[in-house]
PDB file of C-alpha atoms in Angstrom:
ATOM      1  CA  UNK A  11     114.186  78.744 101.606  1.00  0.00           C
ATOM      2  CA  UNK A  12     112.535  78.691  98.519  1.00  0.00           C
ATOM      3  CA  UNK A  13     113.458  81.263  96.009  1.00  0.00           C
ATOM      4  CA  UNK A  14     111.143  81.827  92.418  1.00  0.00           C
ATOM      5  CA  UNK A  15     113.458  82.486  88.949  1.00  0.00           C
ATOM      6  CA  UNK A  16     112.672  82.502  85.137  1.00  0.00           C
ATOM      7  CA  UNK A  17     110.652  84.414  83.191  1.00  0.00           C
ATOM      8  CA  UNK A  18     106.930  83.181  81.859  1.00  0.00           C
ATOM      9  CA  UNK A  19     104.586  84.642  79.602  1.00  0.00           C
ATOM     10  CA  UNK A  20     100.927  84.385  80.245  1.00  0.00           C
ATOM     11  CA  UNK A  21      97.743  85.517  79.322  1.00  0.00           C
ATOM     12  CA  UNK A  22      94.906  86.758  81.782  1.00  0.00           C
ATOM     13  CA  UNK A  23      91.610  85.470  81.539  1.00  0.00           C
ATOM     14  CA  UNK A  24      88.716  87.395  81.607  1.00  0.00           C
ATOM     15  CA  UNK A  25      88.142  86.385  85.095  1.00  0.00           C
ATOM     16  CA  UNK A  26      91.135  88.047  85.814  1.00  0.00           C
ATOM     17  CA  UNK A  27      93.063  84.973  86.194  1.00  0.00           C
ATOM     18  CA  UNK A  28      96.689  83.678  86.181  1.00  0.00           C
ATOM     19  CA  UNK A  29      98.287  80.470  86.115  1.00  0.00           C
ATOM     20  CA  UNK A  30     100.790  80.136  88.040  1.00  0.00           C
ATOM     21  CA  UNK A  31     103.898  78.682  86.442  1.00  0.00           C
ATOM     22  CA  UNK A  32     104.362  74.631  87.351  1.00  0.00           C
ATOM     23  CA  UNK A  33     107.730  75.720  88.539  1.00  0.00           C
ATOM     24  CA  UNK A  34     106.310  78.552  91.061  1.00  0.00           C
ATOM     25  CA  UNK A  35     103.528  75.703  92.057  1.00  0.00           C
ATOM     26  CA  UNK A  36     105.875  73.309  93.964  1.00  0.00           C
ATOM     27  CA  UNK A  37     107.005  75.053  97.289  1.00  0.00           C
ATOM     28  CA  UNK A  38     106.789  71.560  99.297  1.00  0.00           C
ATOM     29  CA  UNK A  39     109.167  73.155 102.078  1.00  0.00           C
ATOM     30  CA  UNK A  40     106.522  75.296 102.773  1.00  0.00           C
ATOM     31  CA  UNK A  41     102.694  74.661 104.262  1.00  0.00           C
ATOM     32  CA  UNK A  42     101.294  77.753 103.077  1.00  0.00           C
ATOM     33  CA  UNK A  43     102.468  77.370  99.395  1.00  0.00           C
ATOM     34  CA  UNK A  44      99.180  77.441  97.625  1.00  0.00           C
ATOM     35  CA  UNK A  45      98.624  80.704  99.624  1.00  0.00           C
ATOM     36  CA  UNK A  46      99.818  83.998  97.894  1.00  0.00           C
ATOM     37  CA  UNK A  47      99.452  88.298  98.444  1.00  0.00           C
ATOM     38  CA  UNK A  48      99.401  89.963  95.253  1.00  0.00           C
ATOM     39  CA  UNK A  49     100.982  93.691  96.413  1.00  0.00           C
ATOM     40  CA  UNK A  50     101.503  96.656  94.109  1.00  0.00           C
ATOM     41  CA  UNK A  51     104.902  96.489  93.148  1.00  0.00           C
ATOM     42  CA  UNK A  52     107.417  99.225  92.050  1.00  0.00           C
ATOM     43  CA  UNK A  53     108.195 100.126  88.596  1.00  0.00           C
ATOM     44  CA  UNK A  54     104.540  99.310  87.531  1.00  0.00           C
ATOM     45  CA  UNK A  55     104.675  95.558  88.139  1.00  0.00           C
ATOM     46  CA  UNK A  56     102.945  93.577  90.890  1.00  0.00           C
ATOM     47  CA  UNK A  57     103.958  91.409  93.306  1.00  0.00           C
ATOM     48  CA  UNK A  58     103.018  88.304  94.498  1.00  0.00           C
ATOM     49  CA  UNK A  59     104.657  86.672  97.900  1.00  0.00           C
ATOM     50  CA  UNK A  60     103.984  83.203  99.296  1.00  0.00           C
ATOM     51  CA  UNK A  61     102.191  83.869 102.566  1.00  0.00           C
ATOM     52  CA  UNK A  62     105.348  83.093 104.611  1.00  0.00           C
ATOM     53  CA  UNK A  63     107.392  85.616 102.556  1.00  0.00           C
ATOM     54  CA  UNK A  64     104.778  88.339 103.168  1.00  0.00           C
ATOM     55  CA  UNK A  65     104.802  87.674 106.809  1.00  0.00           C
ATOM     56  CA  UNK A  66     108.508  89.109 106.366  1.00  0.00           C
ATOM     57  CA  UNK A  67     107.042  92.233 104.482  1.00  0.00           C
ATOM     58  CA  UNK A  68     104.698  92.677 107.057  1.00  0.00           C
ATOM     59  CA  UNK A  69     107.308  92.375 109.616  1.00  0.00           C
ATOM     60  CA  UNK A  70     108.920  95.528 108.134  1.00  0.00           C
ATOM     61  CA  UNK A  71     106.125  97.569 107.881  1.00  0.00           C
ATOM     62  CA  UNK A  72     105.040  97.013 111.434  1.00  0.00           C
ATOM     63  CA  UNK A  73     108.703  98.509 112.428  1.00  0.00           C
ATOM     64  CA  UNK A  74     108.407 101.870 110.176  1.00  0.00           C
ATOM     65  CA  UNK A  75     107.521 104.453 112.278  1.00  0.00           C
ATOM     66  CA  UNK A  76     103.874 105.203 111.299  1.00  0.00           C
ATOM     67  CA  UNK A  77     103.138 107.139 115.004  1.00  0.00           C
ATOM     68  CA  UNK A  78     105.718 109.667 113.623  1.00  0.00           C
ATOM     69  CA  UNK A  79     106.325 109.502 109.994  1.00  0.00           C
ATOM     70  CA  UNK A  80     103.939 110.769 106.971  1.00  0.00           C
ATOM     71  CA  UNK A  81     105.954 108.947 104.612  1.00  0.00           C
ATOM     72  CA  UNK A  82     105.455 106.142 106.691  1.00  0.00           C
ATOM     73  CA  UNK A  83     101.842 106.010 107.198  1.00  0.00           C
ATOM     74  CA  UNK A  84     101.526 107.016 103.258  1.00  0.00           C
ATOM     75  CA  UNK A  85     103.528 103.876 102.358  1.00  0.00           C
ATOM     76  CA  UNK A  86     102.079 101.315 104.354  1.00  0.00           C
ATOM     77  CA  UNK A  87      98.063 102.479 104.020  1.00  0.00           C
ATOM     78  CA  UNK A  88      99.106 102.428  99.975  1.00  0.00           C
ATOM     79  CA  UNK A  89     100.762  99.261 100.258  1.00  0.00           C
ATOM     80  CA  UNK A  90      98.580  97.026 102.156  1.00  0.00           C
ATOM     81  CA  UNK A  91      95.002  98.817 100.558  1.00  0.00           C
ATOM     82  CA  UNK A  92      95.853  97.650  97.564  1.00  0.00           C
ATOM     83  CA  UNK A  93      96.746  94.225  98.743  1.00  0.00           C
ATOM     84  CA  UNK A  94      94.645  91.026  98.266  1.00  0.00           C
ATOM     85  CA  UNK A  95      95.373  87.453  99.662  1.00  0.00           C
ATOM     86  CA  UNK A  96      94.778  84.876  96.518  1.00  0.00           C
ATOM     87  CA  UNK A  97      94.700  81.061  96.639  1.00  0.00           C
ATOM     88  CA  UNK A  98      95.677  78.943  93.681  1.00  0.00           C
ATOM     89  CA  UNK A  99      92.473  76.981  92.543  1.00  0.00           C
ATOM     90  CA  UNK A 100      92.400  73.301  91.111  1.00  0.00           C
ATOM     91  CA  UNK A 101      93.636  74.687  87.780  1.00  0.00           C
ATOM     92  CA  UNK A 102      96.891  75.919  89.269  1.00  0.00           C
ATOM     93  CA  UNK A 103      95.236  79.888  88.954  1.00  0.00           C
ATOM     94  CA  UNK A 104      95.162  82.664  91.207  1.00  0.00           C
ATOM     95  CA  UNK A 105      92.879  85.515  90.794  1.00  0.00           C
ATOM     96  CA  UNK A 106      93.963  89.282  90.337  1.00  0.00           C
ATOM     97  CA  UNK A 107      92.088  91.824  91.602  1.00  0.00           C
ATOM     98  CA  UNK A 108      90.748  94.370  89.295  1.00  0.00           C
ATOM     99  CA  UNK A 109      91.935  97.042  90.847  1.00  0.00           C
ATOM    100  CA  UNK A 110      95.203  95.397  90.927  1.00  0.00           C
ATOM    101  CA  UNK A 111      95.680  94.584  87.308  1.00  0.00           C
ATOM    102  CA  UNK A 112      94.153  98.288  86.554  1.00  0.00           C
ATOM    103  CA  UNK A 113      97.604 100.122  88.572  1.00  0.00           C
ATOM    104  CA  UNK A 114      99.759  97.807  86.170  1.00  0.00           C
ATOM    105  CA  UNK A 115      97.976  98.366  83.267  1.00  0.00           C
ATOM    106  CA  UNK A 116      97.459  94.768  82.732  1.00  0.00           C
ATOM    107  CA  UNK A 117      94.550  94.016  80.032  1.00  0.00           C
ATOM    108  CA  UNK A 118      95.693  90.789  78.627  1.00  0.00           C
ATOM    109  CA  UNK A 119      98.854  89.811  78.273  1.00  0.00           C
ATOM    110  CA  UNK A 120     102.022  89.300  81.048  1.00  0.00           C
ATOM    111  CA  UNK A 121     105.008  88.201  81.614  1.00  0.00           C
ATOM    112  CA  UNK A 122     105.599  86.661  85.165  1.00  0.00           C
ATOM    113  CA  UNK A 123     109.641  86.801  86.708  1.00  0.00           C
ATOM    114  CA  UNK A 124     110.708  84.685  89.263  1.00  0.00           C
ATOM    115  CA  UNK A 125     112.902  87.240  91.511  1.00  0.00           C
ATOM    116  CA  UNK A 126     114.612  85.533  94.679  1.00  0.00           C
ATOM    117  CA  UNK A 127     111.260  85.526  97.833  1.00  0.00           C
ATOM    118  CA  UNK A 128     108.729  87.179  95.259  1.00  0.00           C
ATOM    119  CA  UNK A 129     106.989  86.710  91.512  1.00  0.00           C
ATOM    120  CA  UNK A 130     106.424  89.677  89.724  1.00  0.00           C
ATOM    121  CA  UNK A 131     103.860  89.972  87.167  1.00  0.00           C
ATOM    122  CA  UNK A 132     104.499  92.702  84.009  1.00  0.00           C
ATOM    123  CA  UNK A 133     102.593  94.037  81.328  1.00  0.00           C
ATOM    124  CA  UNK A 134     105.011  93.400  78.411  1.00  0.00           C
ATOM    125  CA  UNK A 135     105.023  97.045  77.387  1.00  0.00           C
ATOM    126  CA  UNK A 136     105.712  98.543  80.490  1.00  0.00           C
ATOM    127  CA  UNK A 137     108.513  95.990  81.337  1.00  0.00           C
ATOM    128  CA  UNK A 138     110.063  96.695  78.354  1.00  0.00           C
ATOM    129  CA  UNK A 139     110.027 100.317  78.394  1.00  0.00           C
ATOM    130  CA  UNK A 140     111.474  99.537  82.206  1.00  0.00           C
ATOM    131  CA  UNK A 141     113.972  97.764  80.426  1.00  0.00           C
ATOM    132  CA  UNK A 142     114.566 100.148  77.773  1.00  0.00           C
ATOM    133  CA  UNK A 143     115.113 103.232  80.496  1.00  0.00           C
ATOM    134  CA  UNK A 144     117.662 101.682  82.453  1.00  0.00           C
ATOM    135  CA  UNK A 145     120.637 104.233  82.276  1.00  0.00           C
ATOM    136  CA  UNK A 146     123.254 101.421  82.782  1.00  0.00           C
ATOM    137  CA  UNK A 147     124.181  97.840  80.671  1.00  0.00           C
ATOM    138  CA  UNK A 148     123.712  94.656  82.657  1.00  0.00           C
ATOM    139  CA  UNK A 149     127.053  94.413  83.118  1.00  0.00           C
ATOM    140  CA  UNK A 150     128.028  97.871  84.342  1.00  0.00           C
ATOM    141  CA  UNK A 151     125.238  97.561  87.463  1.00  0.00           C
ATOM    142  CA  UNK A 152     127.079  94.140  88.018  1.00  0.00           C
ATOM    143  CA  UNK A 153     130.249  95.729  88.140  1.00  0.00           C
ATOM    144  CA  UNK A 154     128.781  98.671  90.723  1.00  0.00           C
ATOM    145  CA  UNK A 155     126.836  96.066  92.768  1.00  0.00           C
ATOM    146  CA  UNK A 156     128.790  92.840  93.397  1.00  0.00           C
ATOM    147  CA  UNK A 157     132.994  94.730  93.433  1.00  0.00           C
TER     148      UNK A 157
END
């Protein structure tokens, strides 16, 4: 399986286009890698899954119990209406929905982390302020997460 890492920065065009990092470009193990879903993400980032990964998101939402559940239904209608599919164009570019860019207060500027089955795109401000809140060091979530 192929997994994304590093960290990019980028700018958006006025389009409201991203290149996608060379690196992020070459998923040969898989036939739908010029394919992507661009997904609000948490924290005030976006996300953006190779098709094949977002079949396993979709997988997940199709098991919550939307019949029965507010929270449920709430979730998934959020998630997936503000969900757009996105192929990468000659350039190596995918395009970014307006309304996408607008709930992570994108204008310009972003910074684009490889993390494991996903990319997530950041305005710099906002990632750093992310980064800034975190009540824990690095090492001390290490410590709680991997003893």
């Amino acid at each position: 399986m192929f997994t994304f890492k590093g960290t990019y920065s980028f700018s958006i065009d006025h389009k409201g286009r991203l290149s996608v990092p060379v690196k992020f470009r070459d998923k040969s193990d898989s036939p739908t890698g010029e394919h992507y879903v661009i997904a609000r993400g948490f924290e005030g980032c976006l996300y953006v899954y190779p098709r094949d990964a977002w079949a396993q998101v979709e997988e997940k939402l199709s098991a919550l119990k939307t019949i029965s559940d507010p929270h449920a239904r709430y979730f998934v209608r959020t998630l997936l209406s503000n969900a757009a599919d996105s192929k990468i164009d000659k350039l190596g570019r995918i395009t970014i929905p307006q309304n996408l860019l607008d709930l992570a207060g994108i204008k310009k500027d972003v910074v684009v982390r490889g993390v494991l089955e996903k990319i997530e795109i950041w305005d710099p401000e906002i990632l750093k302020k992310y980064e800034e809140s975190q009540p824990d060091s690095y090492e001390d979530v290490a410590r709680q997460l991997l003893i």
